[in-house]
Amino acid sequence: MSTDTDPDVKDELARERLIELAAEFYDQFAEGDVPSMQIPTRTKSNIVFDEDNDVWVYGDRHSTRSANSVRGAQKLLKAVYTIEFLANQLDEDRSSTLRELYYLSESWDEERAQFSGQDESNQLVEDLEIVSGVTREDFHMRPEESGATIMGPLYLREQTRRGEREIHCQKDVGEGGYQIPNNPDTIEFLDNDADFVLCVETGGMRDRLVENGFDEEHNVIVVHLKGQPARATRRITKRLHDELDLPVVVFTDGDPWSYRIYGSVAYGSIKSAHLSEYLATPEAEFVGIQPEDIVEYDLPTDPLSDSDINALESELEDPRFQSEYWTEQIELQLDIEKKAEQQALASRGLDFVTDTYLPERLGEMGVL
Amino acid sequence: MTSFQSQLGEGDGDDPDPDPIAEELARSQRSISIAEFFEKNKQMLGFDSGAKALVTAIKEAVDNALDATEEAGILPDIYVEIEEVGDYYRLTIEDNGPGITKEQVPKVFGKLLYGSRFHAREQNRGQQGIGISAAVLYSQLTSGKPAKITSKTNNGGDAQYFELTIDTDTNEPEIDVEEGASWERPHGTRIELEMEGNMRARQQLHDYIKYTAVVNPHARIEFHEPKESFKFERATDDLPPETEEIRPHPHGVELGTLLKMLDATDSYSVTGFLQGEFTRVGQKTATSVADNLRDRHYGREVAWSAPQAHEDADIRAAVTAAVSNKGAEATKTLATNVAESVEDAGRVAHSEVVALVDEHAEAVGEEYDKTFGETVRENAVEAAWGEITADRRSDLYELVDDATTSRKDDAVVEAMARRLADKFDDQEDQRNRVTRDELREFVDRAADMTIERDDASFGETARENVVEAVWSQSVRVPDEVPKVKDVADDRDTAARLLEAMRETDILSPPTDCLAPISEELVYAGLEKEYEADFYASATRDAEVHGGDPFVVEAGIAYGGDLEDGGSVEVLRFANRVPLVYQRGACATVDVVKNINWRNYGLDQPGGSGMPNGPAVLMIHVASTNVPFTSESKDAVANIPEIEDEIELALREAARELKSYLNKRRSMEKRRRKQNVIAEILPEMAEKLSEVTDREPLDIDDSLARIMNNVLVERSVEDGTVELTVHNHGDTNVDPEITEIVSSDPGDHDDATVVEMDGEWFLKWSPTVAAGDTATLAYDIDGDADFDVSVEGIEAEKLTINA
């Protein structure tokens, strides 16, 4: 999964891996065995910390997709059809979205190979990623939603279908910022003036920071996460950290779901733990809103709902949150039974976040 | 039709045992005309409606025909026809029985209403029937036409034709026409009846005929009615085993029957009567019954203990005083001997004292050359008995004290003993003879008094214990067992005999008097008449209810052409006769409804009641006396013992149904899976060879493995043919593999080789363990055609790739 290979060579490599997979099934048939494939169990209980890379990856537990049941046989049939489709796509240098794959299956003459829902096709693509070791971006599969945006003192070159483009992410872009492409590995960083990377969960807060000129004032690359970050967003964050050696901090709401957003940036998500090494930025730090901040700044709050409490309790058992810091914060939140949004800071004035909160927090963290 | 029926009310030779009900009916019948009688009782006789009359008439005739043929050892061939003739229906029933002679005709077809079989201990259809004669009478009363009977016996002569009517004034059958006739059957009987009726009970009629065919797989039955015709061929050539008529069992008779048996017997003694007339009664049992009868008839004598030394009573003095004029020495010896014997005996009853006195009087008389006459002995007995019974109270105190709990106050025991002693003291019979009932009365009165006067409690258990204590200290009297004549003349004595019989433990009756259909034939009968996928049957061992042995059988047919969507069909039979009316009142149906059929794979809304589904349930109760709910004999009564057996029989058959259904479901699942996978995998294989750009795949081996199937493959190389049998399953298989090859494979050690028209049949029977592979090899010269077939493995579990 290196970034600096020639795209054509990379495509050919991905295609080969897919065909190899098909060949494995072929050989199983030829030997009279029951075709099957092994996939790591994708649950919270099967992720382990990879000490070498400081990220969470899948453990040893596997499940077997085997053709000895009707369901299993159907899954494998779909897998083979998908392999064929992806191989052809790479051959023709086309790309498609996950949703297109789902609809496209409707056109397959073999009805039993068609997907019954998009979850199924999404999952199958993830399976193939895991088994082949090729990312879906390299299969030329992209997610439905476009990637998020970047705003900050960064100069880059993007390989587009219409040729190379050189873009400065403050000067050459509008208010909306630079749109992260689906495969950020087509980007080459040329130059930057940044001191650190600030990932922001909500659009409202991102706009506030840009309006207040926070990026310019502090030489910050503001990455808009747009909720649970897409792979491309996480990938570019990691590249900004690794290649430009910039510290990364994450600024989210103060509720259990937002902690998971931080978790997937920093440690990798459960669903894509096979790509943690490639997507996670273990050095990323959490800015807030911390439960502690709710108390300290006396922010307007909402009470925790039952699902919030369940989520917090489940996080206490999540291997990714087994640090002293997180245990303390989560227990504090369970204690005060409150949560707060990023925008709650506006209760202290529109500039409070850029003038007071962030400088204070970032100062504490040693980033500013 | 040799099923002779009895004459009403007349104890002729055929019928030693007419039923009380029949007798009663007959008595009333003498005062009214037969027509009126019939009119009044037609419901009971099964002729209460025009629709039912047809069914009943057919049923009687067919039952008779079956019995007649079977008794003669002939496989029944029965023809039934119903025709519309003007306002009437004409019924024709033919059988291939032995035929009947002119003399038998009136006996069989007229002058009677009730079957002779009420108390014959033999399983017989006739027991069920009310008599073909009722049908004859009904036809005569409604249409005015005589019964037309054609009969041919096996002696080679012509058939005889009779027209028969019943004189309704005298209830005598009359043969109006009698002439020779020709008939194509070698032997048999044909009866034609014209009667009022309607075909509204068509369904019941069809059911009756069909069910009769099911339950009599050895019979061939042809049936025609104005709209439809059926033919039922026989499924077996075996006649049902002949049933033994058994004598009644002592536990199964009623008082009326017993009285009649007593009247009719040649025996003089009760023990002889019991041994001669009942089953399972030998010398020992007869004696036990007789002893019990004596206890009930005479009572027992209570035994009292001899006076103790400290008591005032003195037997020796009393006896000495009572005997006079026999010389002092002889008198003294007699008195001393009697007194000593009584003391030795401990407790004595009056009859024992009599015996002792007699014994010593003889001996002493001989010694002293004196004669102790009747009067002297009586005086001596009276004197001794007076001394012995002088103090009953202390004896009773001991008994009552032992019999009651230690918590009883001594004063209460004392009072109870005193009052009970008073009863015996005051008893008219100074010998203190009491029946157990009388004894209980004494105890009750004494106890009631004690409760009242002494404010004590004396409950049921205590009373019964006291009765038991005294009774066990009582002695059976030496009086002779009443003679049969005495018992027969006195209803009360007869009742005592009946009680004595019931009280005595007697072996269950033998069961060879029953002819169950048998598991095989229940199966065959269902298979014959129902196109189903599955059949099961169960025959229980014989059980006994009230002296009558019975056997329950059940059968189940499922699936196939059976109608799905509603309740299952329930076939009820009693002694091989289908029951078609009063379904709701029948014990068989109650049992069916109380079983949880969901456990056995049948749908049952609400978990109880009639199960649904394409199934037929069959229940047969065979007994020497099937208990019915009413005289019309349409429903089996709810007798717990019989219900239990019905349930067990049904469950036995249902268990087979369950395992069949389970297997069927798992096979269906397997087949579905096989179908789906067998379609998916080739698609997948094709796609794989396309994607990988390799040659097409053979996936049979994988497929067999997936299905845990047995895979048979052939390979031919250099004239060596190898059949490999891979068992991917988890159990051993024993397939029979036949290879047909067009070239000579030579001889073989492990296979049989047969040549036929230039083709060689090689047959192997290997056992292949789970997960193993067997290789069957042979050599041929040059090219050949092959064809392999595999037996002994379900198609779903077999993959042949050869």
Short mmCIF file of C-alpha atoms in Angstrom, two decimals, chain A residues 13-348:
data_model
loop_
_atom_site.label_atom_id
_atom_site.label_comp_id
_atom_site.label_asym_id
_atom_site.label_seq_id
_atom_site.Cartn_x
_atom_site.Cartn_y
_atom_site.Cartn_z
CA LEU A 13 -0.96 -5.32 -8.62
CA ALA A 14 -4.46 -4.93 -7.20
CA ARG A 15 -5.88 -6.82 -10.15
CA GLU A 16 -3.40 -9.63 -9.63
CA ARG A 17 -4.32 -9.96 -6.00
CA LEU A 18 -7.98 -10.30 -6.94
CA ILE A 19 -7.27 -12.96 -9.55
CA GLU A 20 -5.11 -14.79 -7.04
CA LEU A 21 -8.05 -14.88 -4.71
CA ALA A 22 -10.23 -16.38 -7.44
CA ALA A 23 -7.48 -18.87 -8.19
CA GLU A 24 -7.53 -20.00 -4.58
CA PHE A 25 -11.22 -20.85 -4.90
CA TYR A 26 -10.47 -22.56 -8.19
CA ASP A 27 -7.82 -24.73 -6.59
CA GLN A 28 -10.12 -25.67 -3.73
CA PHE A 29 -12.69 -26.88 -6.25
CA ALA A 30 -10.09 -28.71 -8.27
CA GLU A 31 -8.95 -30.61 -5.19
CA GLY A 32 -12.49 -31.60 -4.34
CA ASP A 33 -12.54 -29.38 -1.29
CA VAL A 34 -15.29 -27.07 -0.25
CA PRO A 35 -14.40 -23.53 -1.31
CA SER A 36 -14.07 -21.20 1.63
CA MET A 37 -12.41 -18.04 2.80
CA GLN A 38 -11.34 -16.94 6.23
CA ILE A 39 -12.05 -13.46 7.46
CA PRO A 40 -11.13 -11.93 10.81
CA THR A 41 -14.11 -11.41 13.05
CA ARG A 42 -14.92 -7.75 12.90
CA THR A 43 -16.07 -7.09 16.43
CA LYS A 44 -14.85 -5.03 19.35
CA SER A 45 -13.72 -8.18 21.11
CA ASN A 46 -11.41 -9.12 18.27
CA ILE A 47 -9.21 -6.08 18.03
CA VAL A 48 -5.79 -6.03 19.60
CA PHE A 49 -3.24 -3.30 20.05
CA ASP A 50 -0.38 -3.46 17.61
CA GLU A 51 2.56 -2.33 19.71
CA ASP A 52 4.81 -1.73 16.72
CA ASN A 53 2.49 0.73 15.05
CA ASP A 54 0.56 1.95 18.07
CA VAL A 55 -2.75 1.15 16.38
CA TRP A 56 -5.55 -1.31 16.95
CA VAL A 57 -5.75 -4.16 14.48
CA TYR A 58 -7.77 -7.40 14.21
CA GLY A 59 -6.91 -10.26 16.49
CA ASP A 60 -6.73 -13.98 15.72
CA ARG A 61 -10.38 -14.82 15.67
CA HIS A 62 -11.63 -15.73 12.26
CA SER A 63 -14.89 -16.72 10.74
CA THR A 64 -15.07 -18.96 7.71
CA ARG A 65 -17.22 -18.26 4.70
CA SER A 66 -17.74 -21.68 3.26
CA ALA A 67 -19.82 -22.97 0.38
CA ASN A 68 -21.22 -25.78 2.52
CA SER A 69 -24.27 -23.77 3.41
CA VAL A 70 -26.69 -22.06 1.11
CA ARG A 71 -25.84 -18.68 2.61
CA GLY A 72 -22.13 -19.29 2.41
CA ALA A 73 -22.33 -20.51 -1.17
CA GLN A 74 -24.29 -17.43 -2.14
CA LYS A 75 -21.75 -15.15 -0.45
CA LEU A 76 -18.90 -16.80 -2.28
CA LEU A 77 -20.74 -16.63 -5.58
CA LYS A 78 -21.23 -12.91 -5.02
CA ALA A 79 -17.59 -12.59 -4.09
CA VAL A 80 -16.50 -14.21 -7.35
CA TYR A 81 -18.79 -11.97 -9.36
CA THR A 82 -17.50 -8.93 -7.52
CA ILE A 83 -13.92 -10.02 -8.10
CA GLU A 84 -14.63 -10.23 -11.80
CA PHE A 85 -16.25 -6.81 -11.77
CA LEU A 86 -13.38 -5.21 -9.86
CA ALA A 87 -10.78 -6.86 -12.06
CA ASN A 88 -12.52 -5.54 -15.15
CA GLN A 89 -12.83 -2.10 -13.62
CA LEU A 90 -9.10 -1.99 -12.94
CA ASP A 91 -8.44 -3.26 -16.45
CA GLU A 92 -10.46 -0.46 -17.94
CA ASP A 93 -9.16 2.14 -15.46
CA ARG A 94 -12.64 3.08 -14.40
CA SER A 95 -13.95 3.63 -10.93
CA SER A 96 -17.29 3.35 -9.25
CA THR A 97 -18.93 4.01 -5.95
CA LEU A 98 -20.01 1.40 -3.44
CA ARG A 99 -23.58 2.28 -4.22
CA GLU A 100 -23.00 1.86 -7.92
CA LEU A 101 -21.65 -1.60 -7.24
CA TYR A 102 -24.85 -2.47 -5.48
CA TYR A 103 -27.00 -1.26 -8.37
CA LEU A 104 -24.68 -2.74 -10.92
CA SER A 105 -25.15 -6.20 -9.44
CA GLU A 106 -28.78 -5.94 -10.53
CA SER A 107 -27.59 -6.23 -14.10
CA TRP A 108 -25.76 -9.52 -13.51
CA ASP A 109 -27.49 -12.34 -15.32
CA GLU A 110 -27.02 -14.68 -12.37
CA GLU A 111 -29.73 -13.56 -9.98
CA ARG A 112 -28.22 -15.32 -7.01
CA ALA A 113 -25.08 -13.21 -7.36
CA GLN A 114 -27.03 -9.99 -6.93
CA PHE A 115 -26.79 -8.11 -3.67
CA SER A 116 -29.82 -7.92 -1.48
CA GLY A 117 -28.81 -4.60 0.05
CA GLN A 118 -26.03 -2.12 0.10
CA ASP A 119 -24.80 -3.30 3.47
CA GLU A 120 -24.08 -6.62 1.87
CA SER A 121 -22.06 -5.17 -0.99
CA ASN A 122 -20.19 -2.79 1.32
CA GLN A 123 -19.32 -5.63 3.58
CA LEU A 124 -18.21 -7.81 0.72
CA VAL A 125 -15.84 -5.12 -0.51
CA GLU A 126 -14.42 -4.86 2.99
CA ASP A 127 -14.02 -8.65 3.03
CA LEU A 128 -12.13 -8.52 -0.23
CA GLU A 129 -9.91 -5.72 1.09
CA ILE A 130 -9.02 -7.80 4.08
CA VAL A 131 -8.45 -11.03 2.23
CA SER A 132 -6.53 -9.50 -0.66
CA GLY A 133 -4.67 -6.87 1.32
CA VAL A 134 -5.63 -4.25 -1.25
CA THR A 135 -7.55 -1.18 -0.18
CA ARG A 136 -10.84 -0.42 -1.82
CA GLU A 137 -9.39 2.82 -3.12
CA ASP A 138 -6.94 0.69 -5.04
CA PHE A 139 -9.89 -1.31 -6.36
CA HIS A 140 -11.12 2.07 -7.62
CA MET A 141 -14.11 1.88 -5.32
CA ARG A 142 -15.11 5.07 -3.66
CA PRO A 143 -17.62 5.94 -1.02
CA GLU A 144 -20.78 7.77 -1.82
CA GLU A 145 -20.13 10.94 0.10
CA SER A 146 -17.33 13.12 -1.04
CA GLY A 147 -14.46 13.54 1.34
CA ALA A 148 -14.35 16.39 3.74
CA THR A 149 -12.39 19.63 3.39
CA ILE A 150 -9.08 21.15 4.38
CA MET A 151 -8.34 24.80 5.08
CA GLY A 152 -4.85 25.95 5.99
CA PRO A 153 -1.37 26.95 4.87
CA LEU A 154 -0.70 23.91 2.68
CA TYR A 155 0.44 23.73 -0.92
CA LEU A 156 -0.18 20.48 -2.77
CA ARG A 157 -0.41 18.81 -6.14
CA GLU A 158 -3.35 16.56 -7.01
CA GLN A 159 -3.40 13.98 -9.74
CA THR A 160 -6.82 14.41 -11.31
CA ARG A 161 -8.43 12.79 -14.29
CA ARG A 162 -7.96 16.05 -16.08
CA GLY A 163 -4.29 16.32 -15.32
CA GLU A 164 -2.25 17.64 -12.42
CA ARG A 165 -3.48 20.57 -10.36
CA GLU A 166 -1.43 22.58 -7.90
CA ILE A 167 -3.48 24.08 -5.14
CA HIS A 168 -2.85 26.20 -2.07
CA CYS A 169 -5.39 25.31 0.55
CA GLN A 170 -5.89 28.86 1.71
CA LYS A 171 -5.18 30.99 -1.27
CA ASP A 172 -6.57 28.89 -4.07
CA VAL A 173 -9.77 27.84 -2.39
CA GLY A 174 -13.00 29.48 -1.41
CA GLU A 175 -14.63 29.63 1.98
CA GLY A 176 -15.42 25.95 1.70
CA GLY A 177 -11.77 24.93 1.59
CA TYR A 178 -10.01 22.24 -0.36
CA GLN A 179 -12.05 19.13 -1.12
CA ILE A 180 -10.20 15.98 -0.15
CA PRO A 181 -10.32 13.51 -3.07
CA ASN A 182 -11.49 9.95 -2.56
CA ASN A 183 -8.03 8.60 -2.89
CA PRO A 184 -5.75 11.07 -1.10
CA ASP A 185 -2.75 9.07 -2.26
CA THR A 186 -3.05 10.92 -5.53
CA ILE A 187 -1.92 14.05 -3.65
CA GLU A 188 1.63 15.18 -3.34
CA PHE A 189 2.44 17.73 -0.60
CA LEU A 190 4.57 20.51 -2.02
CA ASP A 191 5.00 22.99 0.78
CA ASN A 192 3.43 24.15 4.01
CA ASP A 193 3.51 26.81 6.64
CA ALA A 194 1.58 24.92 9.27
CA ASP A 195 2.32 24.38 12.92
CA PHE A 196 -0.29 21.72 13.57
CA VAL A 197 -3.43 20.02 12.26
CA LEU A 198 -6.79 20.63 13.91
CA CYS A 199 -9.52 18.11 13.07
CA VAL A 200 -12.99 19.48 13.76
CA GLU A 201 -16.11 17.36 14.02
CA THR A 202 -18.88 19.74 13.08
CA GLY A 203 -19.32 22.03 10.10
CA GLY A 204 -20.55 24.83 12.32
CA MET A 205 -17.40 24.90 14.41
CA ARG A 206 -15.18 24.59 11.34
CA ASP A 207 -16.89 27.63 9.82
CA ARG A 208 -16.54 29.53 13.08
CA LEU A 209 -12.81 28.83 13.17
CA VAL A 210 -12.38 29.90 9.55
CA GLU A 211 -14.52 33.01 10.02
CA ASN A 212 -12.50 33.98 13.05
CA GLY A 213 -9.32 33.43 11.04
CA PHE A 214 -8.01 30.83 13.42
CA ASP A 215 -6.15 28.99 10.66
CA GLU A 216 -4.30 32.08 9.62
CA GLU A 217 -3.62 33.33 13.10
CA HIS A 218 -2.14 30.10 14.39
CA ASN A 219 -0.92 28.44 11.14
CA VAL A 220 -3.35 25.64 11.50
CA ILE A 221 -4.52 23.17 8.91
CA VAL A 222 -8.19 22.79 9.80
CA VAL A 223 -9.53 19.39 8.69
CA HIS A 224 -13.28 19.08 8.70
CA LEU A 225 -14.17 15.54 9.85
CA LYS A 226 -17.85 15.76 8.96
CA GLY A 227 -18.96 13.48 11.68
CA GLN A 228 -17.46 10.00 11.60
CA PRO A 229 -14.53 10.69 9.24
CA ALA A 230 -14.35 9.03 5.85
CA ARG A 231 -11.31 6.97 5.06
CA ALA A 232 -9.92 9.65 2.81
CA THR A 233 -10.10 12.18 5.65
CA ARG A 234 -8.36 9.85 8.04
CA ARG A 235 -5.77 8.95 5.42
CA ILE A 236 -4.87 12.53 4.65
CA THR A 237 -4.70 13.33 8.34
CA LYS A 238 -2.25 10.52 8.81
CA ARG A 239 -0.20 11.69 5.84
CA LEU A 240 -0.15 15.25 7.14
CA HIS A 241 1.22 13.93 10.40
CA ASP A 242 3.64 11.39 8.99
CA GLU A 243 4.96 13.25 6.00
CA LEU A 244 4.90 16.82 7.25
CA ASP A 245 5.60 15.92 10.84
CA LEU A 246 2.72 18.01 12.14
CA PRO A 247 1.02 17.39 15.48
CA VAL A 248 -2.64 16.41 15.12
CA VAL A 249 -5.39 17.36 17.54
CA VAL A 250 -9.07 16.46 17.40
CA PHE A 251 -11.85 18.80 18.48
CA THR A 252 -15.31 17.27 18.82
CA ASP A 253 -18.52 17.49 20.80
CA GLY A 254 -18.48 16.26 24.36
CA ASP A 255 -20.47 13.05 24.02
CA PRO A 256 -19.66 9.32 23.67
CA TRP A 257 -20.21 9.30 19.91
CA SER A 258 -17.66 12.04 19.43
CA TYR A 259 -15.10 10.15 21.48
CA ARG A 260 -15.47 7.37 18.95
CA ILE A 261 -14.76 9.86 16.19
CA TYR A 262 -11.55 10.72 17.95
CA GLY A 263 -10.92 6.99 18.47
CA SER A 264 -11.18 6.20 14.78
CA VAL A 265 -8.82 9.05 13.87
CA ALA A 266 -6.30 8.06 16.49
CA TYR A 267 -6.61 4.30 16.88
CA GLY A 268 -8.52 3.09 13.85
CA SER A 269 -12.12 1.96 13.58
CA ILE A 270 -13.36 -1.50 14.33
CA LYS A 271 -14.75 -1.93 10.85
CA SER A 272 -11.49 -1.03 9.15
CA ALA A 273 -9.01 -2.32 11.67
CA HIS A 274 -7.29 -4.15 8.82
CA LEU A 275 -6.30 -0.71 7.53
CA SER A 276 -5.43 0.86 10.84
CA GLU A 277 -1.77 0.98 9.95
CA TYR A 278 -2.68 2.96 6.90
CA LEU A 279 -5.44 5.17 8.30
CA ALA A 280 -4.86 5.74 12.00
CA THR A 281 -2.83 8.54 13.52
CA PRO A 282 -1.95 7.23 16.96
CA GLU A 283 -0.26 10.47 17.94
CA ALA A 284 -3.47 12.46 17.47
CA GLU A 285 -4.62 14.06 20.71
CA PHE A 286 -8.03 14.94 21.99
CA VAL A 287 -8.80 18.59 22.58
CA GLY A 288 -12.36 18.44 23.79
CA ILE A 289 -15.04 19.04 24.62
CA GLN A 290 -13.92 17.06 27.65
CA PRO A 291 -16.37 16.24 30.41
CA GLU A 292 -13.96 18.18 32.55
CA ASP A 293 -14.54 21.26 30.35
CA ILE A 294 -18.27 21.03 30.89
CA VAL A 295 -17.65 21.48 34.59
CA GLU A 296 -14.85 23.98 34.26
CA TYR A 297 -16.50 26.30 31.75
CA ASP A 298 -20.00 25.68 33.05
CA LEU A 299 -21.24 24.95 29.55
CA PRO A 300 -24.91 24.61 28.66
CA THR A 301 -25.63 20.87 28.58
CA ASP A 302 -28.11 18.21 27.65
CA PRO A 303 -28.80 15.27 29.95
CA LEU A 304 -27.33 11.92 28.90
CA SER A 305 -29.84 9.66 27.19
CA ASP A 306 -30.00 5.91 27.89
CA SER A 307 -28.18 5.17 24.67
CA ASP A 308 -25.48 7.69 25.63
CA ILE A 309 -25.00 5.92 28.93
CA ASN A 310 -24.84 2.54 27.20
CA ALA A 311 -22.33 3.93 24.74
CA LEU A 312 -20.17 5.33 27.52
CA GLU A 313 -20.27 2.07 29.40
CA SER A 314 -19.39 0.16 26.28
CA GLU A 315 -16.47 2.53 25.75
CA LEU A 316 -15.21 1.73 29.23
CA GLU A 317 -14.82 -1.83 27.93
CA ASP A 318 -13.52 -0.80 24.50
CA PRO A 319 -9.86 -1.73 24.29
CA ARG A 320 -9.16 1.55 22.49
CA PHE A 321 -10.28 3.61 25.47
CA GLN A 322 -8.44 1.68 28.16
CA SER A 323 -6.21 4.60 29.13
CA GLU A 324 -6.21 6.39 32.43
CA TYR A 325 -7.22 9.63 30.76
CA TRP A 326 -10.26 8.18 29.05
CA THR A 327 -11.39 6.11 31.99
CA GLU A 328 -11.30 9.22 34.14
CA GLN A 329 -13.16 11.38 31.62
CA ILE A 330 -15.83 8.80 30.85
CA GLU A 331 -16.45 8.09 34.50
CA LEU A 332 -16.69 11.81 35.17
CA GLN A 333 -19.26 12.15 32.43
CA LEU A 334 -21.28 9.21 33.76
CA ASP A 335 -21.11 10.96 37.08
CA ILE A 336 -22.33 14.40 35.96
CA GLU A 337 -24.80 12.78 33.53
CA LYS A 338 -24.37 15.63 31.04
CA LYS A 339 -23.07 16.18 27.56
CA ALA A 340 -22.27 19.33 25.60
CA GLU A 341 -21.83 20.31 21.96
CA GLN A 342 -18.91 22.22 20.52
CA GLN A 343 -21.19 25.14 19.83
CA ALA A 344 -22.11 25.31 23.48
CA LEU A 345 -18.95 27.39 23.80
CA ALA A 346 -20.87 30.14 22.01
CA SER A 347 -22.73 30.71 25.24
CA ARG A 348 -19.64 32.61 26.30
#
